[in-house]
Coordinates of C-alpha atoms and ligand atoms in Angstrom, one line a residue:
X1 CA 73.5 52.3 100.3
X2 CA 69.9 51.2 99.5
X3 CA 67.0 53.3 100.9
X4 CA 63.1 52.5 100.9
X5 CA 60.5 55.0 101.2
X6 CA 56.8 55.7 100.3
X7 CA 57.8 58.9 98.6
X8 CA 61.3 60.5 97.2
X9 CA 61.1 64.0 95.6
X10 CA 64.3 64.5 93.6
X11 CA 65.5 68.2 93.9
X12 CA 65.2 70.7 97.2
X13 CA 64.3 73.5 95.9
X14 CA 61.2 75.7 96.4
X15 CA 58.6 72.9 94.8
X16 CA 60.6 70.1 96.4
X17 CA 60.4 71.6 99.1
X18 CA 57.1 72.3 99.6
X19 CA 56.1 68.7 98.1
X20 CA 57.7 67.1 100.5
X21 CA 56.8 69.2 103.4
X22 CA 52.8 68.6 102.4
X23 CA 53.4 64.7 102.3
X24 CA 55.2 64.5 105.6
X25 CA 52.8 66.7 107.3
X26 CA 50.0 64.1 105.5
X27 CA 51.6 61.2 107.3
X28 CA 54.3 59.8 104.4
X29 CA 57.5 59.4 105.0
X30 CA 59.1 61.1 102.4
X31 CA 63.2 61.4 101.5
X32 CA 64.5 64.4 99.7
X33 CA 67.2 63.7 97.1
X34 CA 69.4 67.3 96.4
X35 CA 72.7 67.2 94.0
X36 CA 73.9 70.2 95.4
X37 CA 75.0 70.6 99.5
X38 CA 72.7 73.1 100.4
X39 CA 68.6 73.5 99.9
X40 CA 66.9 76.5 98.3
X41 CA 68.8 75.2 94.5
X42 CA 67.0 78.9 92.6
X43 CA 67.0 80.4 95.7
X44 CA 70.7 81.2 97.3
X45 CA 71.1 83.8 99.6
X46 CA 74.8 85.6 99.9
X47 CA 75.4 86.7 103.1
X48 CA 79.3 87.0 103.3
X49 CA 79.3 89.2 100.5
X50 CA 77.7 92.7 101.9
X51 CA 76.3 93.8 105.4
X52 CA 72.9 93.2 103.7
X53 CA 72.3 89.8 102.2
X54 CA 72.9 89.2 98.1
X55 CA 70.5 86.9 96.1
X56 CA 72.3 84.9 93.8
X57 CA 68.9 83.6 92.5
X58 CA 65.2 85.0 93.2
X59 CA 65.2 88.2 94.7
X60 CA 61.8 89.4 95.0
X61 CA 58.2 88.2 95.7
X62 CA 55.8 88.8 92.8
X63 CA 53.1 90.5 94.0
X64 CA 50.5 90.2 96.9
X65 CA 48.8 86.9 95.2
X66 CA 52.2 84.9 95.7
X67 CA 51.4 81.6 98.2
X68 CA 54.6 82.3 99.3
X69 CA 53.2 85.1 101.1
X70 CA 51.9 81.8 103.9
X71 CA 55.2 81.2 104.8
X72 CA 55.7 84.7 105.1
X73 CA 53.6 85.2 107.6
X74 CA 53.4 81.7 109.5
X75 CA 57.2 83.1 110.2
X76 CA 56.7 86.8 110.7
X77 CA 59.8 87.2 108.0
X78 CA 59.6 91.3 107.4
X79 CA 59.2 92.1 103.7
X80 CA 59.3 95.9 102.0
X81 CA 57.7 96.5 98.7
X82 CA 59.7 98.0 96.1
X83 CA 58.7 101.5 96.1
X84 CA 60.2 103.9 93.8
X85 CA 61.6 103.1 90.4
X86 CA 62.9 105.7 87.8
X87 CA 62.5 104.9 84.3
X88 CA 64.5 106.3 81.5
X89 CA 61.8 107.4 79.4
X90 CA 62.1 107.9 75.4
X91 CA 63.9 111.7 75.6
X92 CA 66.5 109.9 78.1
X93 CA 65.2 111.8 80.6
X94 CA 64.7 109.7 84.5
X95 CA 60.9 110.0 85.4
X96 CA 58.9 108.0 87.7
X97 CA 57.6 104.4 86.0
X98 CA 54.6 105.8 86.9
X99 CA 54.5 108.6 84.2
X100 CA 56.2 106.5 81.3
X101 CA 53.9 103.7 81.9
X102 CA 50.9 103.8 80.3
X103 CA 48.5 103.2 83.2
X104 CA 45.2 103.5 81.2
X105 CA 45.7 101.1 78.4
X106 CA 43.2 99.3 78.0
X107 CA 44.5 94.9 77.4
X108 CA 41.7 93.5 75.8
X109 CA 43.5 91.7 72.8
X110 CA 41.8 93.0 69.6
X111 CA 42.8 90.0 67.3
X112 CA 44.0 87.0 69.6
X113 CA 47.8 86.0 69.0
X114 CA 48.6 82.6 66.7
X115 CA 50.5 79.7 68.5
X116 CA 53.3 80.4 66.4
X117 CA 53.7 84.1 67.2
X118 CA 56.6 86.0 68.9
X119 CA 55.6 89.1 71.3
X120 CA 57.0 90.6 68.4
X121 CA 55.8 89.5 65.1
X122 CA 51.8 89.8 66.9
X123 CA 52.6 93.5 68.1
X124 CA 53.8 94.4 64.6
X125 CA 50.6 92.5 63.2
X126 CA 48.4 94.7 65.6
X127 CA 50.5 98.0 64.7
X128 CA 51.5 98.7 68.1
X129 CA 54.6 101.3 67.9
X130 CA 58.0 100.4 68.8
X131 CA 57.9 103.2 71.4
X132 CA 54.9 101.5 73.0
X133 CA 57.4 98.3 73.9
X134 CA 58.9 99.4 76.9
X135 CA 55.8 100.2 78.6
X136 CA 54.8 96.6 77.5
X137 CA 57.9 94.7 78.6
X138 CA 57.6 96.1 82.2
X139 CA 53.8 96.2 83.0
X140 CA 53.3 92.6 81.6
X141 CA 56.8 91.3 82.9
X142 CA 57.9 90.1 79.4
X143 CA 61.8 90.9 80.6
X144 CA 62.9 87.3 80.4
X145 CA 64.1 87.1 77.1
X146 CA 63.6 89.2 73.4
X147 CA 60.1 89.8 72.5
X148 CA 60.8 87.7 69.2
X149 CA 61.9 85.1 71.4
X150 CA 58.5 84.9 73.6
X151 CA 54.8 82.9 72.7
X152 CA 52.3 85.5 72.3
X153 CA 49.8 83.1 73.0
X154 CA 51.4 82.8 76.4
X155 CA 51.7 85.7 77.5
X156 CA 48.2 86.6 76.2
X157 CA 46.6 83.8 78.4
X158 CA 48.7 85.2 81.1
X159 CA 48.4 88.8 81.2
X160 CA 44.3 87.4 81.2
X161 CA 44.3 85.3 84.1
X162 CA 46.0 87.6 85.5
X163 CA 43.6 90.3 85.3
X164 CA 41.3 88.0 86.5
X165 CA 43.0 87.4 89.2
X166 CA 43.6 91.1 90.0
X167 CA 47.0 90.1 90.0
X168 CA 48.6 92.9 86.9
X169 CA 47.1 96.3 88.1
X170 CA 49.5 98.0 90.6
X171 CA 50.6 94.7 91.6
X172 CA 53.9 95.4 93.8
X173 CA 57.6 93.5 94.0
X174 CA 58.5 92.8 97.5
X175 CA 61.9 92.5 98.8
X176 CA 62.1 89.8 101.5
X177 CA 64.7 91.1 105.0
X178 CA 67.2 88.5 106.0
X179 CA 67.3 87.0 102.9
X180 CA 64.8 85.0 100.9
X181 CA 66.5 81.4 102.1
X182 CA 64.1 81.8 105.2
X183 CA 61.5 80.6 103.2
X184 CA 63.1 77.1 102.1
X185 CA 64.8 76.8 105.3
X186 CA 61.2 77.3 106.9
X187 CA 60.2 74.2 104.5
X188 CA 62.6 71.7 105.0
X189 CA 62.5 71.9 108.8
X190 CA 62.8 68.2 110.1
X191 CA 62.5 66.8 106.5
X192 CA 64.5 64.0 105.4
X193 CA 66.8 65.4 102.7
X194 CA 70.2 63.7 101.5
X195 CA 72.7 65.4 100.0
X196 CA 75.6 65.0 97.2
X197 CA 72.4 63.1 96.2
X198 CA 72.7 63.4 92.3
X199 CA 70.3 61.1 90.6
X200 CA 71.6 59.9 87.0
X201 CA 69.0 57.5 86.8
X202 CA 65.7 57.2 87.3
X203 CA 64.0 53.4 86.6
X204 CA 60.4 53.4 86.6
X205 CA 60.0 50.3 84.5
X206 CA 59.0 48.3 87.4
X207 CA 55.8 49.2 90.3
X208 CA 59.0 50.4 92.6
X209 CA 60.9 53.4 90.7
X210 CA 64.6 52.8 91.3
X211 CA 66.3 56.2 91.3
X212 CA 69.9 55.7 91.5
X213 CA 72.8 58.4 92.3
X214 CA 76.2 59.0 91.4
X215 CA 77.7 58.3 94.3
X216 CA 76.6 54.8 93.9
X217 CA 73.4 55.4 96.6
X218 CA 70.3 53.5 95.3
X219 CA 66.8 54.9 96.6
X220 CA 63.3 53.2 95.8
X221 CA 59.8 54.4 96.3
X222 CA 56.3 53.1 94.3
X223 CA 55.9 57.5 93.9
X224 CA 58.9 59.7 92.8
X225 CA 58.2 64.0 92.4
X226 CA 60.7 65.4 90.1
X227 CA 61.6 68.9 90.3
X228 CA 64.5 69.1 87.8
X229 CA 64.4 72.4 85.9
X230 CA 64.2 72.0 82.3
X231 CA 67.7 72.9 81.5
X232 CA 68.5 69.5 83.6
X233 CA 65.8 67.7 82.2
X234 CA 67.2 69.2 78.7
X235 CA 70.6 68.3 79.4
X236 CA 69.9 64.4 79.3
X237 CA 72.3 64.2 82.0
X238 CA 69.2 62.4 84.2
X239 CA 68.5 59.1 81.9
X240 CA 64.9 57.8 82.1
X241 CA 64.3 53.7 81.5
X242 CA 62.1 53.4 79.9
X243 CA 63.0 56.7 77.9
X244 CA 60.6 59.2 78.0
X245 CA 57.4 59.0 75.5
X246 CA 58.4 61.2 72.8
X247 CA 55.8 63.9 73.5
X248 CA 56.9 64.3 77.0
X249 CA 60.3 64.6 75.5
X250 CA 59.3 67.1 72.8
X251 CA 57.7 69.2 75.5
X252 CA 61.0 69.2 77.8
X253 CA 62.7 70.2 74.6
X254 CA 60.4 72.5 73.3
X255 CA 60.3 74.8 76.5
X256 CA 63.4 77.5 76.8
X257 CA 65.5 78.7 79.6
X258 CA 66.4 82.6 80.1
X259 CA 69.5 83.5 80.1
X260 CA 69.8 86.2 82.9
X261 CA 72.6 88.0 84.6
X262 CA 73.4 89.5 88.5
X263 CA 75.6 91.6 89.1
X264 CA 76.2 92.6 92.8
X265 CA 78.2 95.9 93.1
X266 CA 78.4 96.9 97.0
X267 CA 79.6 100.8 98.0
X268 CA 80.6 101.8 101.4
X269 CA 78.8 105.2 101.1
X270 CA 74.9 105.7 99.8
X271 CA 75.3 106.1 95.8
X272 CA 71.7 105.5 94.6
X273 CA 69.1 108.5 94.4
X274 CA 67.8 108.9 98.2
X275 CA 64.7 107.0 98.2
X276 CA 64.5 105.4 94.9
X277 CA 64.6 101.7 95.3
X278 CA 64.9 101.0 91.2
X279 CA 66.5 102.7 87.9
X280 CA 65.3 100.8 84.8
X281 CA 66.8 102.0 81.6
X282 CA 65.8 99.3 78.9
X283 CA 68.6 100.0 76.3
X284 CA 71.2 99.3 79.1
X285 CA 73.4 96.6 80.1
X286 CA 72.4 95.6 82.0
X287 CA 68.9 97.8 81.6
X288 CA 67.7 97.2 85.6
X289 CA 69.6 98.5 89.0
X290 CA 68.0 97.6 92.6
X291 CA 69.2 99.4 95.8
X292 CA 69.3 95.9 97.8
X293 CA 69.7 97.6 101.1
X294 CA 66.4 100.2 100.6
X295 CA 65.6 99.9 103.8
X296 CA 67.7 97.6 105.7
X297 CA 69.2 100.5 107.5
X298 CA 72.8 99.2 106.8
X299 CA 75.2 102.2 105.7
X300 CA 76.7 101.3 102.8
X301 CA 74.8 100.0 99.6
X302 CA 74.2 97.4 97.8
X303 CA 73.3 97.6 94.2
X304 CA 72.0 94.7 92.1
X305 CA 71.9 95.0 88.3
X306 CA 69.9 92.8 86.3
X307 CA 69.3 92.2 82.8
X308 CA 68.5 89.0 80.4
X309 CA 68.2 88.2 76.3
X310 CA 70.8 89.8 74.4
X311 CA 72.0 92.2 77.7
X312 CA 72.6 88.8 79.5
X313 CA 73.8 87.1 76.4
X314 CA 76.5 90.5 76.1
X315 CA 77.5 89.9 79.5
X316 CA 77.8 86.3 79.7
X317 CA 80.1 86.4 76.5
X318 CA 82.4 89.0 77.5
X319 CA 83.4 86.8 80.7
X320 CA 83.0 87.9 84.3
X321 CA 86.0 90.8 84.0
X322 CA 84.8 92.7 81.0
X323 CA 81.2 91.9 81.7
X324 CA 81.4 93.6 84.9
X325 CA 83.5 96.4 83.3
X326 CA 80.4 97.3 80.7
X327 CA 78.1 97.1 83.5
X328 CA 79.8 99.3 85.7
X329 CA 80.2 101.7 83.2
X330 CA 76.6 101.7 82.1
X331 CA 75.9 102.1 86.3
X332 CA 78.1 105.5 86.1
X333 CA 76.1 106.6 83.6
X334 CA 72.9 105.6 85.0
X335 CA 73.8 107.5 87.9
X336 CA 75.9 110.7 86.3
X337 CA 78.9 109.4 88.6
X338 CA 81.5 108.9 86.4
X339 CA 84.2 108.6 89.2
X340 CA 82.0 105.6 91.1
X341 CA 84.1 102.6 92.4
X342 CA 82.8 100.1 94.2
X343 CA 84.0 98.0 97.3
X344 CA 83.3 94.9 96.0
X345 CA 81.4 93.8 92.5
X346 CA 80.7 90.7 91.3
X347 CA 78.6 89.0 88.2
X348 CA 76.8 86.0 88.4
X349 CA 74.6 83.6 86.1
X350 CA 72.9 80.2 85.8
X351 CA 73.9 79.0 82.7
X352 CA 76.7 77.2 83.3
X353 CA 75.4 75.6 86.5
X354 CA 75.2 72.4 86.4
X355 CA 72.5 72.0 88.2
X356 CA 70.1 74.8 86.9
X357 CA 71.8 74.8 83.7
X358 CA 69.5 79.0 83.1
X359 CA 67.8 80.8 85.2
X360 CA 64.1 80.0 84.5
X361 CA 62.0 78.7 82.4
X362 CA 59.9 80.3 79.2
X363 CA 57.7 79.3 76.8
X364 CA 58.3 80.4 72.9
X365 CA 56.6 80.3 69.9
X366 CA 54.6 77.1 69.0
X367 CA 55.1 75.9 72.9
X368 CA 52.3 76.6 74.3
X369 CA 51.0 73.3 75.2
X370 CA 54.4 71.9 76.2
X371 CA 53.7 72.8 80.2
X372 CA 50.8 71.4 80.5
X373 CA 52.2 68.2 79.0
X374 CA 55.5 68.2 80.8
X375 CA 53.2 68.6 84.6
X376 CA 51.0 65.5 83.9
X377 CA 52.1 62.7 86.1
X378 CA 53.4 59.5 84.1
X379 CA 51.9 55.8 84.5
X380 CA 50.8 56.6 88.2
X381 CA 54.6 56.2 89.1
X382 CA 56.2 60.2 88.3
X383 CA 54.9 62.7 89.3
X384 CA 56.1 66.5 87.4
X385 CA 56.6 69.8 90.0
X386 CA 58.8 72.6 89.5
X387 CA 58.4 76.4 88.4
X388 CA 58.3 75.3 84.6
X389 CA 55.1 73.0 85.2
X390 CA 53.1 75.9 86.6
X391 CA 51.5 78.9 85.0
X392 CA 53.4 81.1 87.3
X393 CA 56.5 79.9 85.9
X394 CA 59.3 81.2 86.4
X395 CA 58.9 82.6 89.6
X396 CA 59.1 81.5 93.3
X397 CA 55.6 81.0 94.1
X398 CA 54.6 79.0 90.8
X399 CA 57.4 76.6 92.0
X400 CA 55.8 76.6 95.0
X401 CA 52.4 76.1 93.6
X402 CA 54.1 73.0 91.3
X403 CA 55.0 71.3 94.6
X404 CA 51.5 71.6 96.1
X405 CA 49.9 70.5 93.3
X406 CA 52.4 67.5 93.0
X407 CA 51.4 67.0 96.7
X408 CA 47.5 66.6 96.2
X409 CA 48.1 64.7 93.1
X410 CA 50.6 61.9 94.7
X411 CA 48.2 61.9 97.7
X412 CA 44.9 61.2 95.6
X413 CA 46.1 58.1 94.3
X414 CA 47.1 56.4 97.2
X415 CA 43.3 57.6 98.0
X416 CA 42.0 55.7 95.1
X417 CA 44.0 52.7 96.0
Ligands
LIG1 C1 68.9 85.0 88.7 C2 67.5 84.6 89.1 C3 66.6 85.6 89.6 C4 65.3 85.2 89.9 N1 64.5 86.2 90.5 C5 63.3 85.8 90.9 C6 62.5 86.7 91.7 O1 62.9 87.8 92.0 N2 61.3 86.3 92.1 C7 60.8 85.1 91.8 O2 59.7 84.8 92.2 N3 61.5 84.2 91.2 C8 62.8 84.5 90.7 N4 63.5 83.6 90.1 C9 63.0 82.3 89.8 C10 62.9 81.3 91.0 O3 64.2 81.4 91.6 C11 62.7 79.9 90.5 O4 61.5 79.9 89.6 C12 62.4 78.9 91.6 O5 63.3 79.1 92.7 C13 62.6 77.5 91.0 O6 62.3 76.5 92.0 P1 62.3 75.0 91.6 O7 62.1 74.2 92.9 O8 61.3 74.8 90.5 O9 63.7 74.7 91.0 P2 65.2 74.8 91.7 O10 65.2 75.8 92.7 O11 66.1 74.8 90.6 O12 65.2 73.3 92.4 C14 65.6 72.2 91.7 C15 66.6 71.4 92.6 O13 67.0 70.2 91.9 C16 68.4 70.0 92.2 N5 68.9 69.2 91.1 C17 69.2 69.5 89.8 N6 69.7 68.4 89.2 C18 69.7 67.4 90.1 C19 70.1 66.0 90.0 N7 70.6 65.4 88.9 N8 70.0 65.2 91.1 C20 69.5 65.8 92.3 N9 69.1 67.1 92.4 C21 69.2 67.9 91.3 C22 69.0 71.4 92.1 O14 70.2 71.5 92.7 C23 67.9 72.2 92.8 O15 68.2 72.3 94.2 C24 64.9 83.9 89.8 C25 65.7 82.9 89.3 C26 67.0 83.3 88.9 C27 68.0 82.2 88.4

């Protein structure tokens, strides 16, 4: 099979997605390649698992400054914030997040971080106790890997636009009804996209980029968006011809992807704390649990656990029995239930997905240019989208942004032509 169009966007995720939808509505025609048989790719909602739907992937919306929040409403999807979450607090004792958090600290950096600086290494610098860290971690959202792992410099330039943005202060998770696949299905309506579609190589030595497929399927277009995650692009199993230039290549190298564990443990009877939609215990493993049904009305409950870094890495390497044997454990003692058995329970990660190959992308020490670098398009011909070429990486609504961006860019030089 040989296909022509004016634009192919490899990958039907949340920036593919919205890449492609932006072209088509701009007049394009635009084909969608996608490896996998379904859309969403980070996004995968469960819903023969529990009466309420499970997220395999993104779970939450980050925050009333998402863009996601536009599909949201064009399709009147109901949402609930995530309300009350009890913290585990330095004496062990369960108090609101409110009370551990420090809510008055002040974020002005005394002494900015160096490039080559863990969260770590720049808060010992700067004195900052130990006991201060878990405060840290959750107001500034530096769960996704080990603070010696993380760029300061990153998440200093974060944390500041996103004051600017009046994005950090009281800034709320929201849990999307009906599961968060509404979103991408909303996207992709009446797109072209063709799947079992795995591209293996992409040929943009010539003014037509050949992109061809596994199953033999050859598709050409003079503008290709890729949305591969970097654990794809890391992988090499996508070869480029000509290769990459070396500093695109070191930046796709140089960026890191979390490792992060789900585990989805449903009860037929209400276990959690009436009302409390979180328990966060950072020295656990996994250290979050989320009442997934908060809300829904359904009657029995499902329970997410979430951790990543070394609780993930724990998990991950005791294998899917044992793993979910600590975490059960650890949920029994989060709740004081030590006779708690659960319906069903399952855990669940990324990493050995073929096709996500992690769960999202960060940036560590001595990387910090490496997304800016990596989202630039190439010789007029590729253009870069996905979560890890956005500065709300990550997350659902910097994938989103990725793809919009990707959009404009594609469509401004056809202008200029
Ligand atoms: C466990 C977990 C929890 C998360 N929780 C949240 C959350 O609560 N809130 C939030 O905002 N974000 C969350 N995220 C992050 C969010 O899911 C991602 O940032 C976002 O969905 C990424 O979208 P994307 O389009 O960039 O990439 P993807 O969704 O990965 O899309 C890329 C697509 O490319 C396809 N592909 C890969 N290789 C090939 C190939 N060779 N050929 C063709 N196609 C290919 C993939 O199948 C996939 O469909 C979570 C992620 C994970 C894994």
């Amino acid at each position: 099979m040989k296909v022509n169009t004016e634009v192919l966007v490899i990958g039907a995720g949340m920036a593919g997605l919205k890449a492609a939808r932006d072209l088509q509505d701009a007049g394009l025609a635009v084909q969608v390649l996608e490896a996998r048989d379904r859309i969403g790719g980070r996004i995968h909602t469960d819903r023969d698992f529990a009466p309420v739907p499970a997220e395999m992937g993104a779970e939450l919306i980050h925050g009333l400054g998402a863009e996601t929040w536009e599909i949201v409403r064009q399709q009147g999807i109901a949402t609930r914030p995530v309300r009350r979450i009890l913290m585990r607090g330095n004496k062990g004792r369960w108090q609101p997040l409110e009370e551990v958090s420090n809510g008055d600290r002040d974020w002005e950096l005394p002494v900015l971080p160096q490039d080559h600086e863990s969260v770590q290494a720049y808060l010992s610098r700067l004195r900052v106790s130990p006991n201060e860290y878990p405060d840290l971690v959750h107001r500034l959202r530096i769960d996704t890997a080990e603070l010696h792992e993380v760029s300061a410099l990153e998440v200093a330039q974060q944390v500041s636009a996103q004051l600017e943005e009046g994005e950090l202060e009281g800034d709320a998770d929201f849990r999307v009804h009906g599961g968060y696949d509404q979103l991408v299905h909303a996207l992709a309506d009446g797109l072209h996209i063709h799947h079992g579609a795995q591209v293996e190589l992409i040929d943009y030595s010539g003014l037509e980029v050949r992109v061809y497929c596994t199953n033999g399927a050859l598709f050409t277009a003079p503008r290709v968006i890729l949305t591969l995650p970097v654990g794809v692009l890391q992988s090499r199993m996508v070869r480029f011809l000509p290769a990459l230039p070396a500093s695109r290549q070191a930046a796709v190298d140089a960026l890191k992807m979390s490792d992060v564990v789900k585990l989805h443990v449903y009860f037929d009877a209400p276990v959690f704390p009436p009302g409390v939609d979180g328990m966060v215990d950072l020295d656990g493993t996994p250290p979050y649990w989320w009442n997934a049904s908060s809300g829904s009305g359904a009657q029995g409950e499902l329970l997410v656990g979430w951790g990543a870094g070394d609780a993930a890495r724990r998990l991950i390497a005791l294998g899917p029995q044992d793993g979910l044997a600590l975490a059960l454990d650890q949920l029994r003692g989060v709740l004081g239930r030590a006779d708690l058995k659960p319906a069903a329970a399952r855990l669940h990660h990324w990493n050995a997905d073929p096709f996500a190959r992690g769960a999202y992308s960060f940036v560590p020490p001595g990387a910090h240019q490496a997304r800016s670098v990596l989202s630039a398009p190439l010789e007029d011909r590729l253009f870069w989208a996905g979560e890890a070429t956005d500065s709300r990486y990550g997350t659902v609504h910097g994938a989103y942004r990725s793809g919009a961006r990707a959009a404009v860019e594609v469509l401004a030089r056809i202008a200029q032509r």
